[in-house]
Amino acid sequence: MIVDDAPLQTVRSVAALREVVDGWRAQGRSVAFVPTMGALHEGHLDLVREAVRRADQVVASVFVNPTQFAPHEDLGRYPRQEAKDAELLAGAGCRLMYAPSVEEMYPAGATTTISVGGPAEGLEGAFRPQMFGGVALVVAKLFNQVRPDVAVFGEKDWQQLAVIRRMVRDLDFRIEIVGVPTARDGHGLALSSRNAYLDEGQLAIARRLNGVLAEAAARAREGTPLAAVEREAHSAVLKAGFERIDYVAVRDAETLTPFRSGVVEGPARVLAAAWIGTTRLIDNLPV
C-alpha cells in the first residue's frame, strides 16, 4: 500500500472527481469509496478507516440524495455540516471529498430510474417504497463516477447493504462491497445522524432497542418459533417507550425473506424500525 499524507481535496463536479481519480490510477494506486449523506459520526469514520486499510486512496462522497426521500420525509431538515465533515474525513485518512450539488448529480432532463426487487421488498421497502430505487440510482451513478476497486458500507442499514450487493451482482459492477459492523455508543445505541434529533429522555429510550433485539436474536437462535420471537420483541419495544413500530422481524440475512419453516434455518438478522416522537430509528443484529 502506498502511504500518502497529502491533505484532503474537495471536488464538486464529475469532471474534477475523475481528473483526480484518473491521476491516482495513472500512478498505479487502488481506490476505495465510502458514500455518505454527511453529518458524519464515528460510524462513518469506521468505514473510512476500513477503506484506508483496503486501498491506497480513499474517496468519500457527501451528498443528501433527494431521490430516496418521500415528500413527507425529512430531506429538508436532514443535518448538514460540510466543513466539519471535511475535517473528520481528513483525520480518518480520506484524501478526496466529493460533494456535488443536486444539479450535478441529476442534470436537468434526467429521466433514468432503477427498479429494484429481491432484498428490497418488504421491511424498509414496504414503509419507504421510494427509498431503495433512489439508493440504487445514486449509488450506481456514484460507482460510475468514482470507479472504485472497493466500496465500504455500514451494516446498520443491513437491507440497503443487501440491495447494493444484489445490484452490483446483477449489473456486473467490478467492485468489491465490504460491510462494516454497526458502530454503537457505550449503551449499545447504533450511531446515526438522526440521533441528533433526540433529547436526553428520548435517547434513554432509544438505548433500549439494542437490548430488545439482542434478546430476540438469542430466542431465535435457540429455535423459538419466529412468530413468537417477533411478537415478544414488538411488545418489548413498546414497553421500552417507543411510540410506534414499523416492523420487528427476523429474516434470511442475504435475501431478507422470511423463513418458510417459521424457525431460523441459516444466517439471519433481526431487524427493527421504530419511532420516538418524529424520529424514526432502525437497527439490526445477527442471529
GROMACS .gro file of C-alpha atoms in nm:
model
  287
    1MET     CA    1   0.000   0.000   0.000
    2ILE     CA    2   0.124   0.348  -0.086
    3VAL     CA    3   0.147   0.594   0.203
    4ASP     CA    4   0.021   0.942   0.114
    5ASP     CA    5   0.000   1.228   0.364
    6ALA     CA    6  -0.149   1.478   0.117
    7PRO     CA    7  -0.429   1.699   0.254
    8LEU     CA    8  -0.795   1.635   0.180
    9GLN     CA    9  -0.915   1.774  -0.152
   10THR     CA   10  -1.278   1.869  -0.216
   11VAL     CA   11  -1.432   1.848  -0.562
   12ARG     CA   12  -1.788   1.922  -0.671
   13SER     CA   13  -1.810   1.805  -1.031
   14VAL     CA   14  -1.783   1.470  -1.204
   15ALA     CA   15  -1.508   1.611  -1.427
   16ALA     CA   16  -1.296   1.725  -1.132
   17LEU     CA   17  -1.354   1.396  -0.950
   18ARG     CA   18  -1.242   1.193  -1.250
   19GLU     CA   19  -0.935   1.410  -1.302
   20VAL     CA   20  -0.811   1.331  -0.950
   21VAL     CA   21  -0.900   0.960  -0.961
   22ASP     CA   22  -0.753   0.918  -1.309
   23GLY     CA   23  -0.431   1.070  -1.177
   24TRP     CA   24  -0.420   0.812  -0.898
   25ARG     CA   25  -0.487   0.536  -1.147
   26ALA     CA   26  -0.202   0.655  -1.367
   27GLN     CA   27   0.025   0.613  -1.064
   28GLY     CA   28  -0.098   0.257  -1.013
   29ARG     CA   29  -0.294   0.335  -0.699
   30SER     CA   30  -0.603   0.145  -0.586
   31VAL     CA   31  -0.916   0.336  -0.485
   32ALA     CA   32  -1.173   0.275  -0.212
   33PHE     CA   33  -1.501   0.463  -0.186
   34VAL     CA   34  -1.730   0.549   0.106
   35PRO     CA   35  -2.066   0.703   0.006
   36THR     CA   36  -2.232   0.914   0.278
   37MET     CA   37  -2.504   1.173   0.322
   38GLY     CA   38  -2.281   1.377   0.551
   39ALA     CA   39  -2.347   1.471   0.915
   40LEU     CA   40  -2.065   1.229   0.986
   41HIS     CA   41  -2.016   1.045   1.313
   42GLU     CA   42  -1.781   0.777   1.441
   43GLY     CA   43  -1.967   0.507   1.249
   44HIS     CA   44  -1.889   0.679   0.919
   45LEU     CA   45  -1.527   0.720   1.023
   46ASP     CA   46  -1.505   0.346   1.089
   47LEU     CA   47  -1.599   0.298   0.724
   48VAL     CA   48  -1.329   0.540   0.612
   49ARG     CA   49  -1.068   0.366   0.827
   50GLU     CA   50  -1.164   0.031   0.676
   51ALA     CA   51  -1.136   0.186   0.331
   52VAL     CA   52  -0.788   0.316   0.418
   53ARG     CA   53  -0.686  -0.039   0.510
   54ARG     CA   54  -0.808  -0.175   0.178
   55ALA     CA   55  -0.677   0.074  -0.079
   56ASP     CA   56  -0.409   0.332  -0.150
   57GLN     CA   57  -0.651   0.623  -0.182
   58VAL     CA   58  -0.997   0.689  -0.038
   59VAL     CA   59  -1.283   0.894  -0.180
   60ALA     CA   60  -1.586   0.980   0.033
   61SER     CA   61  -1.898   1.141  -0.108
   62VAL     CA   62  -2.113   1.382   0.092
   63PHE     CA   63  -2.449   1.412  -0.080
   64VAL     CA   64  -2.800   1.418   0.067
   65ASN     CA   65  -2.978   1.224  -0.204
   66PRO     CA   66  -3.327   1.360  -0.276
   67THR     CA   67  -3.444   1.059  -0.479
   68GLN     CA   68  -3.458   0.835  -0.171
   69PHE     CA   69  -3.682   1.067   0.031
   70ALA     CA   70  -4.060   1.079   0.000
   71PRO     CA   71  -4.224   1.426   0.005
   72HIS     CA   72  -4.329   1.385   0.371
   73GLU     CA   73  -3.983   1.274   0.492
   74ASP     CA   74  -3.702   1.477   0.649
   75LEU     CA   75  -3.497   1.580   0.343
   76GLY     CA   76  -3.518   1.948   0.436
   77ARG     CA   77  -3.411   1.903   0.796
   78TYR     CA   78  -3.156   1.629   0.741
   79PRO     CA   79  -2.843   1.759   0.919
   80ARG     CA   80  -2.577   1.921   0.702
   81GLN     CA   81  -2.229   2.015   0.827
   82GLU     CA   82  -1.991   2.002   0.532
   83ALA     CA   83  -1.699   2.189   0.691
   84LYS     CA   84  -1.699   1.961   0.993
   85ASP     CA   85  -1.741   1.657   0.767
   86ALA     CA   86  -1.430   1.758   0.573
   87GLU     CA   87  -1.229   1.790   0.893
   88LEU     CA   88  -1.343   1.448   1.015
   89LEU     CA   89  -1.271   1.281   0.682
   90ALA     CA   90  -0.921   1.427   0.670
   91GLY     CA   91  -0.850   1.300   1.021
   92ALA     CA   92  -0.962   0.948   0.927
   93GLY     CA   93  -0.732   0.929   0.625
   94CYS     CA   94  -0.965   1.020   0.340
   95ARG     CA   95  -0.791   1.205   0.057
   96LEU     CA   96  -1.084   1.326  -0.157
   97MET     CA   97  -1.428   1.453  -0.062
   98TYR     CA   98  -1.681   1.457  -0.345
   99ALA     CA   99  -1.961   1.699  -0.258
  100PRO     CA  100  -2.173   1.752  -0.569
  101SER     CA  101  -2.484   1.965  -0.595
  102VAL     CA  102  -2.821   1.812  -0.677
  103GLU     CA  103  -2.791   1.966  -1.023
  104GLU     CA  104  -2.455   1.794  -1.078
  105MET     CA  105  -2.590   1.455  -0.974
  106TYR     CA  106  -2.924   1.490  -1.152
  107PRO     CA  107  -2.884   1.723  -1.451
  108ALA     CA  108  -3.195   1.884  -1.596
  109GLY     CA  109  -3.384   1.637  -1.811
  110ALA     CA  110  -3.255   1.325  -1.636
  111THR     CA  111  -3.524   1.056  -1.651
  112THR     CA  112  -3.349   0.723  -1.590
  113THR     CA  113  -3.451   0.524  -1.286
  114ILE     CA  114  -3.359   0.185  -1.139
  115SER     CA  115  -3.623  -0.065  -1.033
  116VAL     CA  116  -3.510  -0.299  -0.757
  117GLY     CA  117  -3.666  -0.617  -0.621
  118GLY     CA  118  -3.548  -0.916  -0.422
  119PRO     CA  119  -3.397  -0.793  -0.094
  120ALA     CA  120  -3.557  -0.451  -0.148
  121GLU     CA  121  -3.904  -0.596  -0.094
  122GLY     CA  122  -4.071  -0.575   0.246
  123LEU     CA  123  -3.942  -0.413   0.568
  124GLU     CA  124  -3.797  -0.074   0.464
  125GLY     CA  125  -3.925  -0.134   0.112
  126ALA     CA  126  -4.281  -0.157   0.243
  127PHE     CA  127  -4.266   0.151   0.465
  128ARG     CA  128  -4.042   0.364   0.241
  129PRO     CA  129  -4.126   0.236  -0.108
  130GLN     CA  130  -3.935   0.513  -0.284
  131MET     CA  131  -3.613   0.460  -0.093
  132PHE     CA  132  -3.429   0.166  -0.248
  133GLY     CA  133  -3.488   0.276  -0.606
  134GLY     CA  134  -3.337   0.613  -0.511
  135VAL     CA  135  -3.049   0.449  -0.327
  136ALA     CA  136  -2.974   0.216  -0.618
  137LEU     CA  137  -2.980   0.505  -0.865
  138VAL     CA  138  -2.746   0.732  -0.672
  139VAL     CA  139  -2.507   0.451  -0.577
  140ALA     CA  140  -2.491   0.328  -0.937
  141LYS     CA  141  -2.415   0.683  -1.051
  142LEU     CA  142  -2.151   0.726  -0.781
  143PHE     CA  143  -1.991   0.395  -0.872
  144ASN     CA  144  -1.968   0.504  -1.236
  145GLN     CA  145  -1.832   0.844  -1.137
  146VAL     CA  146  -1.568   0.722  -0.889
  147ARG     CA  147  -1.497   0.378  -1.045
  148PRO     CA  148  -1.353   0.237  -0.720
  149ASP     CA  149  -1.197  -0.102  -0.660
  150VAL     CA  150  -1.382  -0.141  -0.331
  151ALA     CA  151  -1.678   0.035  -0.168
  152VAL     CA  152  -1.746   0.030   0.205
  153PHE     CA  153  -2.091   0.041   0.370
  154GLY     CA  154  -2.219   0.011   0.725
  155GLU     CA  155  -2.420  -0.287   0.843
  156LYS     CA  156  -2.664  -0.063   1.033
  157ASP     CA  157  -2.853  -0.024   0.704
  158TRP     CA  158  -2.848  -0.401   0.654
  159GLN     CA  159  -3.127  -0.417   0.397
  160GLN     CA  160  -2.965  -0.136   0.197
  161LEU     CA  161  -2.637  -0.329   0.201
  162ALA     CA  162  -2.818  -0.639   0.072
  163VAL     CA  163  -2.980  -0.434  -0.207
  164ILE     CA  164  -2.645  -0.286  -0.312
  165ARG     CA  165  -2.478  -0.627  -0.313
  166ARG     CA  166  -2.755  -0.761  -0.535
  167MET     CA  167  -2.735  -0.461  -0.768
  168VAL     CA  168  -2.357  -0.499  -0.803
  169ARG     CA  169  -2.403  -0.867  -0.887
  170ASP     CA  170  -2.694  -0.810  -1.124
  171LEU     CA  171  -2.535  -0.517  -1.312
  172ASP     CA  172  -2.182  -0.662  -1.327
  173PHE     CA  173  -2.002  -0.385  -1.142
  174ARG     CA  174  -1.640  -0.483  -1.084
  175ILE     CA  175  -1.640  -0.353  -0.728
  176GLU     CA  176  -1.583  -0.538  -0.401
  177ILE     CA  177  -1.856  -0.449  -0.149
  178VAL     CA  178  -1.744  -0.451   0.214
  179GLY     CA  179  -1.981  -0.432   0.510
  180VAL     CA  180  -1.858  -0.293   0.844
  181PRO     CA  181  -2.028  -0.381   1.175
  182THR     CA  182  -2.253  -0.116   1.326
  183ALA     CA  183  -2.079   0.141   1.546
  184ARG     CA  184  -2.255   0.188   1.881
  185ASP     CA  185  -2.232   0.419   2.178
  186GLY     CA  186  -2.147   0.295   2.527
  187HIS     CA  187  -2.511   0.196   2.582
  188GLY     CA  188  -2.538  -0.007   2.261
  189LEU     CA  189  -2.732   0.252   2.060
  190ALA     CA  190  -2.648   0.236   1.690
  191LEU     CA  191  -2.480   0.560   1.586
  192SER     CA  192  -2.696   0.756   1.342
  193SER     CA  193  -2.714   1.112   1.214
  194ARG     CA  194  -3.079   1.110   1.322
  195ASN     CA  195  -2.980   1.059   1.687
  196ALA     CA  196  -2.914   1.434   1.687
  197TYR     CA  197  -3.292   1.485   1.681
  198LEU     CA  198  -3.337   1.313   2.020
  199ASP     CA  199  -3.342   1.485   2.360
  200GLU     CA  200  -3.195   1.316   2.669
  201GLY     CA  201  -3.519   1.140   2.763
  202GLN     CA  202  -3.564   1.011   2.410
  203LEU     CA  203  -3.203   0.895   2.397
  204ALA     CA  204  -3.262   0.688   2.709
  205ILE     CA  205  -3.549   0.514   2.531
  206ALA     CA  206  -3.352   0.469   2.209
  207ARG     CA  207  -3.071   0.296   2.401
  208ARG     CA  208  -3.308   0.014   2.499
  209LEU     CA  209  -3.366  -0.103   2.142
  210ASN     CA  210  -3.037  -0.289   2.112
  211GLY     CA  211  -3.117  -0.498   2.421
  212VAL     CA  212  -3.457  -0.595   2.285
  213LEU     CA  213  -3.304  -0.706   1.958
  214ALA     CA  214  -3.028  -0.899   2.136
  215GLU     CA  215  -3.289  -1.091   2.334
  216ALA     CA  216  -3.490  -1.160   2.017
  217ALA     CA  217  -3.175  -1.284   1.840
  218ALA     CA  218  -3.098  -1.517   2.131
  219ARG     CA  219  -3.453  -1.656   2.131
  220ALA     CA  220  -3.445  -1.710   1.755
  221ARG     CA  221  -3.104  -1.878   1.780
  222GLU     CA  222  -3.249  -2.125   2.033
  223GLY     CA  223  -3.510  -2.235   1.780
  224THR     CA  224  -3.807  -2.046   1.923
  225PRO     CA  225  -4.083  -2.007   1.660
  226LEU     CA  226  -4.024  -1.676   1.488
  227ALA     CA  227  -4.386  -1.565   1.517
  228ALA     CA  228  -4.342  -1.575   1.895
  229VAL     CA  229  -3.999  -1.407   1.880
  230GLU     CA  230  -4.134  -1.121   1.671
  231ARG     CA  231  -4.448  -1.082   1.883
  232GLU     CA  232  -4.247  -1.068   2.206
  233ALA     CA  233  -3.996  -0.824   2.060
  234HIS     CA  234  -4.275  -0.598   1.933
  235SER     CA  235  -4.423  -0.581   2.281
  236ALA     CA  236  -4.082  -0.520   2.437
  237VAL     CA  237  -4.006  -0.229   2.203
  238LEU     CA  238  -4.333  -0.058   2.301
  239LYS     CA  239  -4.267  -0.130   2.668
  240ALA     CA  240  -3.925   0.032   2.628
  241GLY     CA  241  -4.101   0.359   2.543
  242PHE     CA  242  -4.110   0.370   2.163
  243GLU     CA  243  -4.436   0.520   2.040
  244ARG     CA  244  -4.495   0.308   1.732
  245ILE     CA  245  -4.326   0.034   1.536
  246ASP     CA  246  -4.299  -0.016   1.162
  247TYR     CA  247  -4.157  -0.366   1.196
  248VAL     CA  248  -3.964  -0.608   1.413
  249ALA     CA  249  -3.871  -0.912   1.204
  250VAL     CA  250  -3.628  -1.200   1.171
  251ARG     CA  251  -3.522  -1.258   0.811
  252ASP     CA  252  -3.274  -1.452   0.599
  253ALA     CA  253  -2.955  -1.245   0.614
  254GLU     CA  254  -2.896  -1.238   0.236
  255THR     CA  255  -3.240  -1.240   0.077
  256LEU     CA  256  -3.435  -1.067   0.356
  257THR     CA  257  -3.716  -1.321   0.305
  258PRO     CA  258  -3.898  -1.494   0.594
  259PHE     CA  259  -3.802  -1.849   0.685
  260ARG     CA  260  -4.077  -2.073   0.546
  261SER     CA  261  -4.049  -2.323   0.832
  262GLY     CA  262  -4.111  -2.049   1.090
  263VAL     CA  263  -3.775  -2.105   1.261
  264VAL     CA  264  -3.422  -1.992   1.178
  265GLU     CA  265  -3.258  -2.232   0.932
  266GLY     CA  266  -2.943  -2.041   0.836
  267PRO     CA  267  -2.772  -1.700   0.864
  268ALA     CA  268  -3.030  -1.448   0.980
  269ARG     CA  269  -3.077  -1.093   1.106
  270VAL     CA  270  -3.331  -0.945   1.342
  271LEU     CA  271  -3.428  -0.601   1.212
  272ALA     CA  272  -3.643  -0.322   1.354
  273ALA     CA  273  -3.771   0.024   1.272
  274ALA     CA  274  -3.948   0.222   1.543
  275TRP     CA  275  -4.043   0.579   1.624
  276ILE     CA  276  -3.971   0.814   1.913
  277GLY     CA  277  -4.171   1.130   1.851
  278THR     CA  278  -4.098   1.234   1.494
  279THR     CA  279  -3.769   1.042   1.477
  280ARG     CA  280  -3.751   0.701   1.311
  281LEU     CA  281  -3.467   0.473   1.419
  282ILE     CA  282  -3.355   0.147   1.260
  283ASP     CA  283  -3.124  -0.123   1.389
  284ASN     CA  284  -3.040  -0.488   1.333
  285LEU     CA  285  -2.832  -0.767   1.483
  286PRO     CA  286  -2.710  -1.103   1.357
  287VAL     CA  287  -2.893  -1.409   1.485
   0.00000   0.00000   0.00000
